[in-house]
Coordinates of C-alpha atoms in Angstrom, one line a residue:
M9 CA -46.2 -14.1 -27.2
G10 CA -46.7 -16.7 -24.1
F11 CA -46.5 -15.8 -20.8
R12 CA -42.9 -16.6 -20.2
E13 CA -41.7 -14.3 -22.6
L14 CA -44.0 -11.4 -22.2
L15 CA -42.3 -12.1 -18.5
K16 CA -38.1 -12.2 -19.7
G17 CA -39.7 -9.6 -21.5
W18 CA -40.5 -7.2 -18.9
L19 CA -38.2 -8.4 -16.2
S20 CA -34.9 -8.1 -19.2
G21 CA -36.6 -4.2 -19.7
R22 CA -37.0 -5.0 -23.5
Q23 CA -40.8 -5.1 -23.4
G24 CA -42.3 -2.9 -25.1
A25 CA -45.6 -2.3 -23.2
Q26 CA -47.8 0.4 -23.5
A27 CA -47.0 3.5 -21.5
G28 CA -49.2 3.5 -18.2
G29 CA -50.7 0.1 -17.9
P30 CA -53.7 -0.7 -15.3
R31 CA -53.5 0.2 -12.2
G32 CA -56.7 -2.4 -11.0
A33 CA -56.7 -6.1 -11.7
P34 CA -55.6 -7.5 -15.4
A35 CA -57.5 -7.0 -18.6
P36 CA -57.9 -10.7 -19.8
A37 CA -55.9 -12.4 -22.1
Q38 CA -57.4 -14.8 -24.6
G39 CA -56.5 -18.4 -22.6
M40 CA -54.0 -16.7 -19.6
P41 CA -54.6 -18.0 -15.7
E42 CA -55.3 -14.8 -13.7
A43 CA -52.3 -15.8 -11.5
D44 CA -50.1 -15.1 -15.0
R45 CA -51.6 -12.1 -15.8
W46 CA -51.2 -10.6 -12.2
C47 CA -47.3 -12.0 -12.8
L48 CA -47.1 -9.9 -15.7
E49 CA -48.6 -6.7 -14.4
G50 CA -46.3 -7.2 -11.1
A51 CA -43.4 -7.3 -13.7
E52 CA -44.6 -4.4 -16.1
H53 CA -45.0 -1.9 -12.5
L54 CA -41.6 -3.0 -11.5
A55 CA -40.4 -2.1 -15.1
K56 CA -41.6 0.6 -15.0
G57 CA -40.5 1.8 -11.1
R58 CA -43.6 1.4 -9.8
L59 CA -42.7 -0.9 -6.8
E60 CA -45.8 -0.5 -4.3
E61 CA -47.9 -1.7 -7.0
A62 CA -45.9 -4.1 -8.0
E63 CA -46.0 -6.0 -4.5
Q64 CA -49.6 -6.1 -4.6
A65 CA -49.5 -7.4 -7.8
V66 CA -47.3 -10.5 -7.5
A67 CA -49.4 -10.7 -3.7
R68 CA -52.5 -11.2 -5.5
A69 CA -50.4 -14.0 -8.2
L70 CA -49.9 -15.9 -5.2
E71 CA -53.3 -15.9 -3.5
C72 CA -54.5 -17.6 -6.9
R73 CA -51.3 -19.6 -6.5
H74 CA -49.1 -20.0 -4.1
D75 CA -46.3 -22.2 -5.7
H76 CA -46.2 -19.8 -9.1
A77 CA -42.2 -19.6 -9.6
E78 CA -42.1 -16.6 -11.8
A79 CA -44.4 -14.7 -9.6
L80 CA -41.8 -15.3 -6.8
L81 CA -39.4 -14.0 -8.9
V82 CA -40.7 -10.9 -9.4
Q83 CA -41.5 -10.7 -5.7
S84 CA -37.8 -10.9 -5.4
A85 CA -36.7 -8.6 -7.8
V86 CA -39.1 -5.9 -6.0
F87 CA -37.5 -6.7 -2.6
M88 CA -34.1 -6.6 -4.2
R89 CA -34.8 -2.9 -5.4
Q90 CA -35.9 -2.2 -1.5
Q91 CA -32.7 -3.7 -0.2
R92 CA -35.1 -6.2 1.6
L93 CA -32.1 -9.6 0.6
E94 CA -33.3 -11.6 2.8
E95 CA -36.9 -11.6 1.6
A96 CA -36.1 -11.4 -1.5
T97 CA -33.7 -14.7 -0.6
D98 CA -36.4 -16.4 0.6
S99 CA -38.5 -15.7 -1.9
L100 CA -35.6 -16.8 -4.4
V101 CA -35.6 -20.0 -2.5
L102 CA -39.5 -20.8 -2.9
A103 CA -39.0 -20.2 -6.8
T104 CA -36.4 -22.7 -7.5
H105 CA -38.1 -25.2 -5.1
F106 CA -41.2 -25.0 -7.0
R107 CA -39.3 -24.7 -9.8
P108 CA -35.7 -26.3 -10.0
D109 CA -34.8 -25.3 -14.1
L110 CA -35.8 -21.6 -13.7
A111 CA -32.5 -20.4 -14.1
E112 CA -33.4 -16.8 -13.1
A113 CA -34.1 -17.4 -9.7
H114 CA -30.6 -19.3 -9.4
Y115 CA -28.6 -16.1 -10.7
H116 CA -30.2 -13.6 -8.8
L117 CA -29.9 -15.7 -5.9
G118 CA -26.1 -16.1 -6.8
V119 CA -26.1 -12.0 -7.2
I120 CA -27.2 -11.6 -3.6
A121 CA -25.0 -14.1 -2.5
A122 CA -21.9 -12.1 -4.3
A123 CA -23.2 -9.1 -3.1
Q124 CA -23.4 -9.9 1.2
G125 CA -19.8 -12.0 0.6
R126 CA -20.1 -15.6 0.0
R127 CA -18.7 -16.2 -3.0
D128 CA -19.4 -20.1 -2.8
E129 CA -22.7 -19.1 -2.5
A130 CA -22.7 -16.9 -5.1
E131 CA -21.4 -18.9 -8.1
D132 CA -22.7 -22.8 -7.2
S133 CA -26.2 -20.6 -7.9
L134 CA -24.6 -18.6 -10.6
R135 CA -23.3 -22.4 -12.0
R136 CA -26.8 -23.5 -11.6
A137 CA -28.4 -20.7 -13.6
I138 CA -26.0 -21.2 -16.1
A139 CA -26.3 -25.3 -16.6
R140 CA -30.0 -24.3 -16.9
E141 CA -30.2 -21.7 -19.7
P142 CA -26.3 -21.4 -20.8
L143 CA -26.7 -18.6 -22.8
H144 CA -28.2 -16.3 -19.9
A145 CA -25.3 -13.2 -20.5
K146 CA -25.8 -12.0 -17.6
A147 CA -25.5 -14.7 -14.9
Q148 CA -22.2 -15.6 -17.3
N149 CA -21.5 -11.8 -16.8
A150 CA -21.7 -11.6 -13.0
L151 CA -19.6 -15.7 -13.4
G152 CA -16.9 -13.7 -14.7
T153 CA -16.8 -11.0 -12.4
L154 CA -16.3 -13.5 -9.5
L155 CA -13.8 -15.8 -11.2
S156 CA -11.6 -12.8 -12.3
E157 CA -11.5 -11.6 -8.4
R158 CA -10.1 -14.5 -7.0
G159 CA -7.5 -15.0 -10.2
D160 CA -9.2 -17.3 -12.8
V161 CA -8.6 -15.1 -15.3
E162 CA -9.1 -17.6 -18.1
E163 CA -12.2 -18.8 -17.4
A164 CA -13.3 -15.2 -16.1
V165 CA -12.4 -14.0 -20.1
S166 CA -14.1 -17.1 -21.5
C167 CA -17.2 -16.1 -19.6
F168 CA -17.5 -13.0 -20.5
Y169 CA -17.1 -14.0 -24.1
R170 CA -20.1 -16.3 -23.4
A171 CA -22.0 -13.4 -22.2
I172 CA -21.5 -11.2 -25.4
T173 CA -21.8 -14.0 -27.8
A174 CA -25.7 -14.3 -26.1
R175 CA -26.2 -10.8 -25.8
P176 CA -24.1 -8.2 -27.5
E177 CA -25.5 -5.6 -26.1
L178 CA -24.2 -5.9 -22.6
A179 CA -22.5 -3.0 -22.1
Q180 CA -21.3 -4.7 -18.3
A181 CA -19.8 -7.5 -19.9
H182 CA -17.8 -5.4 -22.6
S183 CA -16.6 -3.5 -20.0
N184 CA -15.9 -6.4 -17.6
L185 CA -13.4 -8.5 -20.7
G186 CA -11.7 -4.9 -21.8
C187 CA -10.7 -4.9 -18.4
L188 CA -9.4 -7.9 -18.0
L189 CA -7.7 -7.5 -21.7
I190 CA -5.8 -5.4 -20.8
T191 CA -5.2 -5.0 -16.8
E192 CA -4.4 -9.3 -16.6
L193 CA -3.3 -10.7 -19.7
D194 CA -1.5 -7.3 -21.7
Q195 CA -3.9 -7.4 -24.8
F196 CA -4.6 -3.8 -25.1
E197 CA -5.8 -3.5 -28.8
E198 CA -8.6 -5.7 -28.3
G199 CA -9.0 -4.5 -24.5
A200 CA -9.5 -1.1 -26.0
E201 CA -12.2 -2.0 -28.6
H202 CA -14.4 -3.7 -26.2
I203 CA -13.8 -1.2 -23.4
S204 CA -15.5 1.3 -26.5
T205 CA -18.2 -0.6 -27.0
A206 CA -19.1 -0.9 -23.5
Y207 CA -18.8 2.7 -23.3
R208 CA -20.9 3.4 -26.7
L209 CA -23.5 1.3 -25.4
A210 CA -24.1 2.7 -21.6
P211 CA -21.8 5.6 -21.2
D212 CA -24.1 6.6 -18.1
A213 CA -23.2 3.5 -16.4
P214 CA -20.9 3.8 -13.4
D215 CA -18.4 0.6 -14.4
V216 CA -18.0 0.9 -18.0
K217 CA -17.2 4.7 -16.6
C218 CA -14.8 3.9 -14.9
N219 CA -13.0 1.4 -17.5
W220 CA -13.4 3.7 -19.6
A221 CA -11.3 6.1 -17.7
M222 CA -8.6 3.8 -17.2
L223 CA -8.5 3.4 -21.1
L224 CA -8.1 7.6 -21.5
Q225 CA -5.2 7.2 -19.5
Y226 CA -3.4 4.7 -21.1
R227 CA -4.1 7.1 -24.3
G228 CA -2.8 10.0 -21.5
Q229 CA -5.7 11.8 -21.9
Y230 CA -5.3 12.0 -17.8
H231 CA -7.4 15.0 -17.2
T232 CA -10.6 13.3 -18.9
A233 CA -10.1 10.2 -17.0
L234 CA -9.7 12.5 -13.4
A235 CA -12.8 14.0 -14.5
R236 CA -15.0 10.4 -15.4
W237 CA -13.7 8.9 -12.3
S238 CA -14.8 11.4 -10.4
E239 CA -18.3 11.4 -12.2
A240 CA -18.4 7.7 -11.0
I241 CA -17.2 7.7 -7.8
E242 CA -19.8 11.0 -6.6
S243 CA -22.7 8.6 -8.4
G244 CA -22.3 6.1 -5.5
A245 CA -23.3 3.3 -7.4
L246 CA -20.0 1.5 -8.0
T247 CA -19.4 -1.7 -7.5
N248 CA -16.2 -1.4 -6.2
E249 CA -15.5 2.3 -5.1
A250 CA -12.3 1.6 -3.1
K251 CA -10.4 0.2 -6.4
A252 CA -12.1 3.3 -8.6
R253 CA -11.1 6.2 -5.7
L254 CA -6.7 3.8 -6.2
D255 CA -7.3 4.6 -9.9
R256 CA -7.6 7.8 -10.1
A257 CA -5.5 8.6 -6.6
L258 CA -2.5 6.9 -9.5
V259 CA -3.1 9.2 -11.6
L260 CA -3.3 12.8 -9.3
L261 CA 0.4 10.7 -8.0
L262 CA 1.2 10.7 -12.1
L263 CA 0.5 14.5 -12.1
G264 CA 2.5 14.7 -9.5
N265 CA -0.4 15.8 -7.2
F266 CA 1.1 14.2 -4.0
R267 CA -1.6 15.9 -1.3
F268 CA -4.3 14.3 -3.0
G269 CA -2.9 11.5 -4.8
W270 CA -0.6 9.5 -1.2
E271 CA -4.7 10.2 0.5
G272 CA -6.7 7.8 -2.2
Y273 CA -3.8 5.9 -2.8
E274 CA -4.8 4.7 1.2
K275 CA -7.7 2.8 -0.9
R276 CA -5.6 0.4 -2.2
I277 CA -6.1 -1.6 0.8
E278 CA -9.5 -1.6 0.8
A279 CA -9.5 -2.5 -3.3
D280 CA -7.5 -5.8 -3.0
R281 CA -9.0 -7.5 0.5
G282 CA -6.3 -9.8 0.3
A283 CA -3.2 -8.1 0.5
V284 CA -4.3 -7.2 3.8
R285 CA -1.9 -7.5 6.5
D286 CA -2.4 -7.0 10.4
F287 CA 0.6 -7.7 13.4
G288 CA -1.9 -7.1 15.9
L289 CA -1.4 -3.2 16.9
P290 CA -2.9 0.3 16.4
R291 CA -2.4 1.6 13.1
W292 CA 0.0 4.4 12.8
Q293 CA -1.7 8.3 11.3
G294 CA 1.2 10.6 12.1
E295 CA 0.9 10.5 15.5
P296 CA 4.2 11.7 17.0
L297 CA 6.5 9.2 16.9
A298 CA 9.2 10.2 19.8
Q299 CA 9.8 7.5 22.2
K300 CA 7.5 5.5 19.9
A301 CA 8.2 2.2 18.1
I302 CA 6.8 1.6 15.1
L303 CA 7.0 -1.3 12.5
V304 CA 6.8 -0.9 9.0
Y305 CA 6.1 -3.4 7.5
A306 CA 6.4 -4.9 3.7
E307 CA 3.7 -5.2 0.7
Q308 CA 3.5 -5.0 -3.2
G309 CA 6.5 -6.1 -5.0
V310 CA 10.8 -5.5 -4.2
G311 CA 10.7 -3.2 -6.5
D312 CA 7.8 -0.9 -4.6
E313 CA 9.5 -1.8 -1.3
I314 CA 13.0 -0.3 -2.7
M315 CA 10.8 2.8 -3.7
F316 CA 9.2 2.9 -0.6
A317 CA 12.3 2.6 1.8
S318 CA 13.5 6.3 0.8
C319 CA 11.2 7.1 3.4
L320 CA 13.0 5.3 6.6
P321 CA 15.0 7.9 7.3
D322 CA 12.6 10.1 8.0
V323 CA 11.0 7.5 9.9
M324 CA 13.8 6.5 11.5
R325 CA 14.5 10.5 12.7
A326 CA 11.2 11.0 13.9
A327 CA 11.2 7.6 16.1
G328 CA 12.4 5.9 18.7
R329 CA 12.8 2.6 17.6
V330 CA 11.8 1.4 13.8
V331 CA 11.7 -2.3 12.8
V332 CA 11.5 -3.0 9.5
E333 CA 9.6 -5.7 8.2
C334 CA 10.7 -6.8 4.4
S335 CA 11.2 -9.3 1.6
D336 CA 14.1 -11.4 2.9
R337 CA 15.9 -10.8 -0.6
L338 CA 16.3 -7.6 0.4
A339 CA 17.4 -8.2 4.1
A340 CA 20.9 -8.1 4.2
L341 CA 20.8 -5.0 1.6
F342 CA 18.4 -2.9 4.1
R343 CA 20.5 -4.1 7.3
R344 CA 23.9 -2.8 5.9
S345 CA 21.9 0.4 4.8
F346 CA 19.5 1.4 8.0
P347 CA 22.1 0.0 10.5
G348 CA 19.4 2.1 13.4
A349 CA 16.6 0.0 12.7
T350 CA 15.7 -3.6 13.3
V351 CA 15.2 -5.7 10.5
H352 CA 13.6 -8.6 10.1
G353 CA 13.4 -10.6 6.4
G354 CA 11.1 -13.3 5.0
K355 CA 7.9 -14.2 3.3
R356 CA 4.3 -12.1 3.6
D357 CA 3.0 -15.3 4.8
D358 CA 5.8 -16.0 7.7
P359 CA 4.1 -16.4 11.3
A360 CA 4.7 -12.7 13.7
G361 CA 6.0 -14.7 16.3
W362 CA 9.6 -13.5 15.2
L363 CA 8.0 -9.6 16.4
A364 CA 7.7 -10.7 19.9
G365 CA 11.5 -11.0 20.4
C366 CA 12.0 -7.0 19.5
G367 CA 10.2 -5.0 22.2
P368 CA 7.6 -3.2 22.7
V369 CA 6.3 -2.0 19.8
D370 CA 3.5 1.2 19.9
Y371 CA 2.5 1.4 16.4
Q372 CA 2.0 -0.6 12.6
V373 CA 2.5 0.8 8.9
P374 CA 2.4 -0.9 5.7
I375 CA 5.7 0.7 3.6
G376 CA 3.6 2.2 0.8
S377 CA 1.3 4.8 3.8
L378 CA 4.5 6.2 4.8
P379 CA 4.9 9.0 1.5
R380 CA 1.9 9.9 2.8
Y381 CA 3.7 11.5 5.7
F382 CA 7.2 12.5 3.9
R383 CA 6.5 12.9 0.3
L384 CA 3.3 15.6 0.2
E385 CA 5.5 18.2 -2.3
R386 CA 7.9 17.2 -5.2
E387 CA 10.8 18.8 -3.1
S388 CA 9.9 16.6 -0.5
F389 CA 11.7 14.1 -2.4
P390 CA 14.3 12.3 -2.2
G391 CA 15.3 12.7 1.8
A392 CA 18.4 11.0 2.4
Y393 CA 20.0 10.8 -0.9
P394 CA 21.7 7.7 -2.0
Y395 CA 19.5 5.6 0.6
L396 CA 21.0 2.1 0.2
Q397 CA 24.5 0.9 0.4
A398 CA 25.8 -1.8 -1.3
D399 CA 29.1 -4.5 0.4
A400 CA 32.4 -2.0 -0.6
Q401 CA 34.2 -4.5 -1.0
R402 CA 32.1 -6.8 -2.8
V403 CA 32.0 -3.1 -5.6
E404 CA 35.5 -3.2 -5.6
A405 CA 35.7 -7.4 -6.7
W406 CA 33.5 -6.8 -9.6
R407 CA 34.7 -4.0 -10.8
A408 CA 38.1 -5.4 -10.8
R409 CA 36.5 -8.9 -12.3
L410 CA 34.8 -6.3 -14.8
R411 CA 38.2 -4.4 -15.8
Q412 CA 39.9 -7.9 -16.5
E413 CA 37.2 -9.9 -18.6
G414 CA 35.6 -6.7 -20.4
N415 CA 36.3 -4.7 -23.1
G416 CA 35.6 -1.1 -22.7
P417 CA 32.4 1.0 -20.1
A418 CA 30.8 -1.8 -18.4
I419 CA 26.8 -1.4 -18.5
G420 CA 24.3 -3.7 -16.8
I421 CA 21.0 -4.4 -19.6
S422 CA 17.6 -5.4 -18.7
W423 CA 15.0 -5.7 -21.1
R424 CA 11.9 -7.4 -19.3
G425 CA 9.9 -6.0 -17.2
G426 CA 6.3 -7.1 -15.1
T427 CA 3.8 -9.5 -15.8
A428 CA 0.5 -10.1 -17.8
R429 CA -0.9 -9.1 -15.0
T430 CA 1.3 -5.6 -14.9
R431 CA 1.3 -5.0 -18.7
G432 CA 4.7 -6.7 -18.9
Q433 CA 4.2 -7.0 -22.6
M434 CA 3.9 -3.1 -22.7
R435 CA 7.1 -2.4 -20.5
S436 CA 9.5 -4.9 -22.5
L437 CA 11.7 -4.5 -25.5
A438 CA 12.3 -8.0 -27.4
P439 CA 15.9 -9.5 -27.1
E440 CA 16.3 -8.4 -30.6
F441 CA 15.9 -4.8 -30.3
L442 CA 19.3 -5.0 -28.1
A443 CA 21.9 -5.4 -31.2
K444 CA 20.6 -2.0 -31.9
I445 CA 22.6 -0.9 -29.0
L446 CA 25.4 -3.1 -27.6
R447 CA 28.3 -1.6 -29.1
P448 CA 30.9 -4.1 -29.0
D449 CA 34.0 -1.9 -27.6
F450 CA 31.5 -2.2 -24.3
T451 CA 30.7 -4.7 -22.1
W452 CA 28.0 -5.2 -21.9
V453 CA 26.3 -7.7 -18.5
S454 CA 22.9 -8.8 -18.3
L455 CA 20.9 -7.8 -15.3
Q456 CA 17.9 -9.6 -16.6
H457 CA 16.3 -11.4 -13.8
G458 CA 15.3 -15.1 -15.0
A459 CA 17.4 -15.0 -17.7
D460 CA 20.6 -17.5 -16.3
D461 CA 18.8 -20.8 -18.2
T462 CA 17.6 -19.2 -21.4
P463 CA 19.0 -18.1 -24.5
V464 CA 20.2 -14.3 -23.9
P465 CA 21.8 -12.0 -26.9
A466 CA 24.9 -12.2 -28.6
G467 CA 26.9 -9.5 -26.7
L468 CA 25.7 -10.1 -23.2
R469 CA 27.7 -11.1 -20.4
V470 CA 25.9 -13.2 -17.8
Y471 CA 26.6 -14.3 -14.1
P472 CA 24.4 -17.1 -13.1
G473 CA 22.7 -16.3 -10.0
V474 CA 23.2 -13.3 -9.3
T475 CA 20.0 -11.3 -10.2
R476 CA 18.5 -14.0 -7.4
D477 CA 20.9 -12.2 -4.9
L478 CA 19.5 -8.3 -4.5
D479 CA 22.6 -7.6 -2.2
E480 CA 25.2 -9.2 -4.7
L481 CA 23.7 -7.5 -7.6
A482 CA 23.9 -4.4 -5.7
A483 CA 26.9 -5.1 -5.5
L484 CA 28.0 -5.3 -9.4
M485 CA 25.4 -2.3 -9.8
G486 CA 28.1 -0.7 -7.7
A487 CA 30.5 -1.6 -10.6
L488 CA 29.6 -0.5 -13.5
D489 CA 29.7 2.8 -15.1
L490 CA 25.4 2.6 -16.0
V491 CA 22.5 0.8 -16.4
V492 CA 20.1 0.7 -18.7
S493 CA 16.4 -0.3 -18.1
V494 CA 13.1 -1.1 -18.7
D495 CA 10.8 -0.4 -16.0
N496 CA 10.8 -3.1 -13.4
T497 CA 13.1 -3.6 -10.0
N498 CA 16.7 -3.0 -11.3
V499 CA 15.0 0.9 -11.9
H500 CA 14.5 1.2 -8.1
L501 CA 17.7 -1.0 -7.0
A502 CA 19.9 1.6 -8.9
G503 CA 18.5 4.9 -8.6
A504 CA 18.8 3.8 -4.6
L505 CA 21.9 3.2 -4.9
G506 CA 22.6 6.2 -7.0
R507 CA 23.8 4.3 -9.6
P508 CA 23.3 6.3 -13.0
V509 CA 20.3 4.8 -14.7
W510 CA 18.3 5.6 -18.2
V511 CA 15.1 4.1 -18.4
L512 CA 13.2 3.1 -21.2
L513 CA 9.7 3.6 -20.6
S514 CA 7.2 2.7 -23.8
G515 CA 4.2 5.2 -24.2
I516 CA 2.1 3.9 -21.5
S517 CA 4.2 4.6 -18.4
E518 CA 3.2 3.7 -14.5
W519 CA 2.5 6.3 -12.1
R520 CA 5.9 6.4 -10.4
Y521 CA 7.6 7.9 -13.6
G522 CA 5.4 10.6 -13.6
T523 CA 5.1 12.8 -17.0
G524 CA 6.7 14.9 -20.1
T525 CA 10.5 15.1 -18.2
D526 CA 13.4 12.4 -18.4
T527 CA 13.7 12.5 -14.5
M528 CA 11.6 10.8 -11.6
P529 CA 11.5 11.9 -7.8
W530 CA 12.2 8.9 -7.0
Y531 CA 15.8 9.0 -7.8
P532 CA 17.8 11.7 -9.1
S533 CA 20.4 9.5 -11.1
A534 CA 17.5 8.1 -13.2
R535 CA 17.2 9.5 -16.7
L536 CA 13.9 8.5 -18.6
F537 CA 13.8 8.1 -22.3
R538 CA 10.6 7.9 -23.3
C539 CA 8.2 6.3 -27.1
N540 CA 5.8 8.7 -27.6
Q541 CA 2.3 7.0 -28.2
D542 CA 2.4 6.0 -31.4
E543 CA 6.5 5.3 -31.6
D544 CA 7.7 1.8 -31.3
W545 CA 11.2 0.8 -29.6
D546 CA 13.1 1.8 -32.3
A547 CA 12.9 5.7 -31.9
I548 CA 13.7 5.5 -28.4
L549 CA 16.8 3.0 -28.8
A550 CA 18.2 5.6 -31.7
T551 CA 18.1 8.3 -29.1
L552 CA 19.9 5.8 -26.7
V553 CA 22.9 5.6 -29.1
L554 CA 23.2 8.8 -29.4
E555 CA 23.2 9.5 -26.0
L556 CA 26.1 6.6 -25.6
E557 CA 27.9 8.1 -28.0
H558 CA 28.0 11.3 -26.2
L559 CA 28.3 10.0 -22.8
F560 CA 30.9 7.5 -23.4
G561 CA 32.5 9.3 -26.5
Q562 CA 34.1 7.1 -29.5
P563 CA 35.0 3.6 -29.2
G564 CA 38.2 2.4 -27.2
A565 CA 37.0 4.5 -24.0
Q566 CA 37.6 3.9 -20.6
P567 CA 35.5 3.0 -17.7
I568 CA 34.6 5.9 -16.0
S569 CA 33.2 3.7 -13.0
D570 CA 34.6 4.6 -9.7

């Protein structure tokens, strides 16, 4: 075996060297230059954790030959282990200068740049490594990680596939691939297989353990998942500890442990720096608000804005003045529902100049942080309820229209929820399933956002444009006898309006729906229909048909809306 093969074996951890090894000058090797022998000696010491001896050995190698790129590479690895990142970078730059084709040096430059937040430089270095060695599995994995963090999911997945093709035993690549397949591409079965493989290969690796915990959560093994997250967090070696703490918090919230769950939920801001917003005001941390003004600003999706808005009456009772910044789709509804607050509707990237016209403001707080102060126990839900108010005249207009055009009780229905990133496939019901419940003596109304210009199941009334105007949609819901929906914004809107809403949940439901019951703390008017882990939608729809008969009776029943 030649020098470079031996060195690669030591650096990759695959070299089965004899225990111990020389502590002085390296043993002679047939035809091997002295610098190479000292370099191998340094790599062996490094592999066995003897950093001082490794540093001395590579120094001897560089004394023999100052342009020895591989010795500089080993030296950089020693410095990295010692957290001497600037010195490690210098060694790697010299290595790439003397050996531009040394892929391993470009890879480590990328690793250091990524750790220091220099993402563009990291990507450039990793791509240079891959250009020189396309089957460099760790470089492919590291590049895939960078790409996934910035949202380039398809290329990231390709990188992870190439990494495990080149090195099937690379647990981290399996873990990363599985996580993306599940959380971004809605490919649960294949993703679960890769995460299981990663856990079999490296059960003690903290990042692998976190993804394994996520998989356990999706399988309903919540307490075991919590234990795995806690083990990974306590290791102190996670790539993204904030995300792990957030994931653990979501399970705590799902299990009803609100006090500790909301504390961990604050990590969502640190875990996703791209979502951070700042209006230049002190962050509210629970200080007394009497005679004070506070800005509550939007975050996350419209459904979460609606759900967390249940806390706005609590804030308004505590504060001297409240300014609410929300999605422009919610502005009219929020102004009517919270007349004591100043409501501004806009886009997330709008300039904040509008705030100057609202008078002095003392604090700012994201709306998702309000439950930390107002929803610590289940008994503190739902506060003022219903807390959203539709336009009464428009509700009556819709009621009259439905009675004139319809036949029997009016039921709104939506069947699609989420995106690929939010497990939309699992949350959604194929339109052909709707035929099982569309009883002809009812008036069925489509509430599905985005379905105006697409074919919908026969028997559904479609009112174009309504789902784009949430205030108009709220009025329509106010005229309906019942809303039936999968997990999407309609659940939150109907629940906040106090309208009866039946929620169809897959076997893997979101944290806000809790576990094991047919109720949820946020909306007393909501009733949950849960699939078991091993069931498809047929079972839940059969139950729903029976419950419709129980509620509305035999064909010919009249609307019950008032």
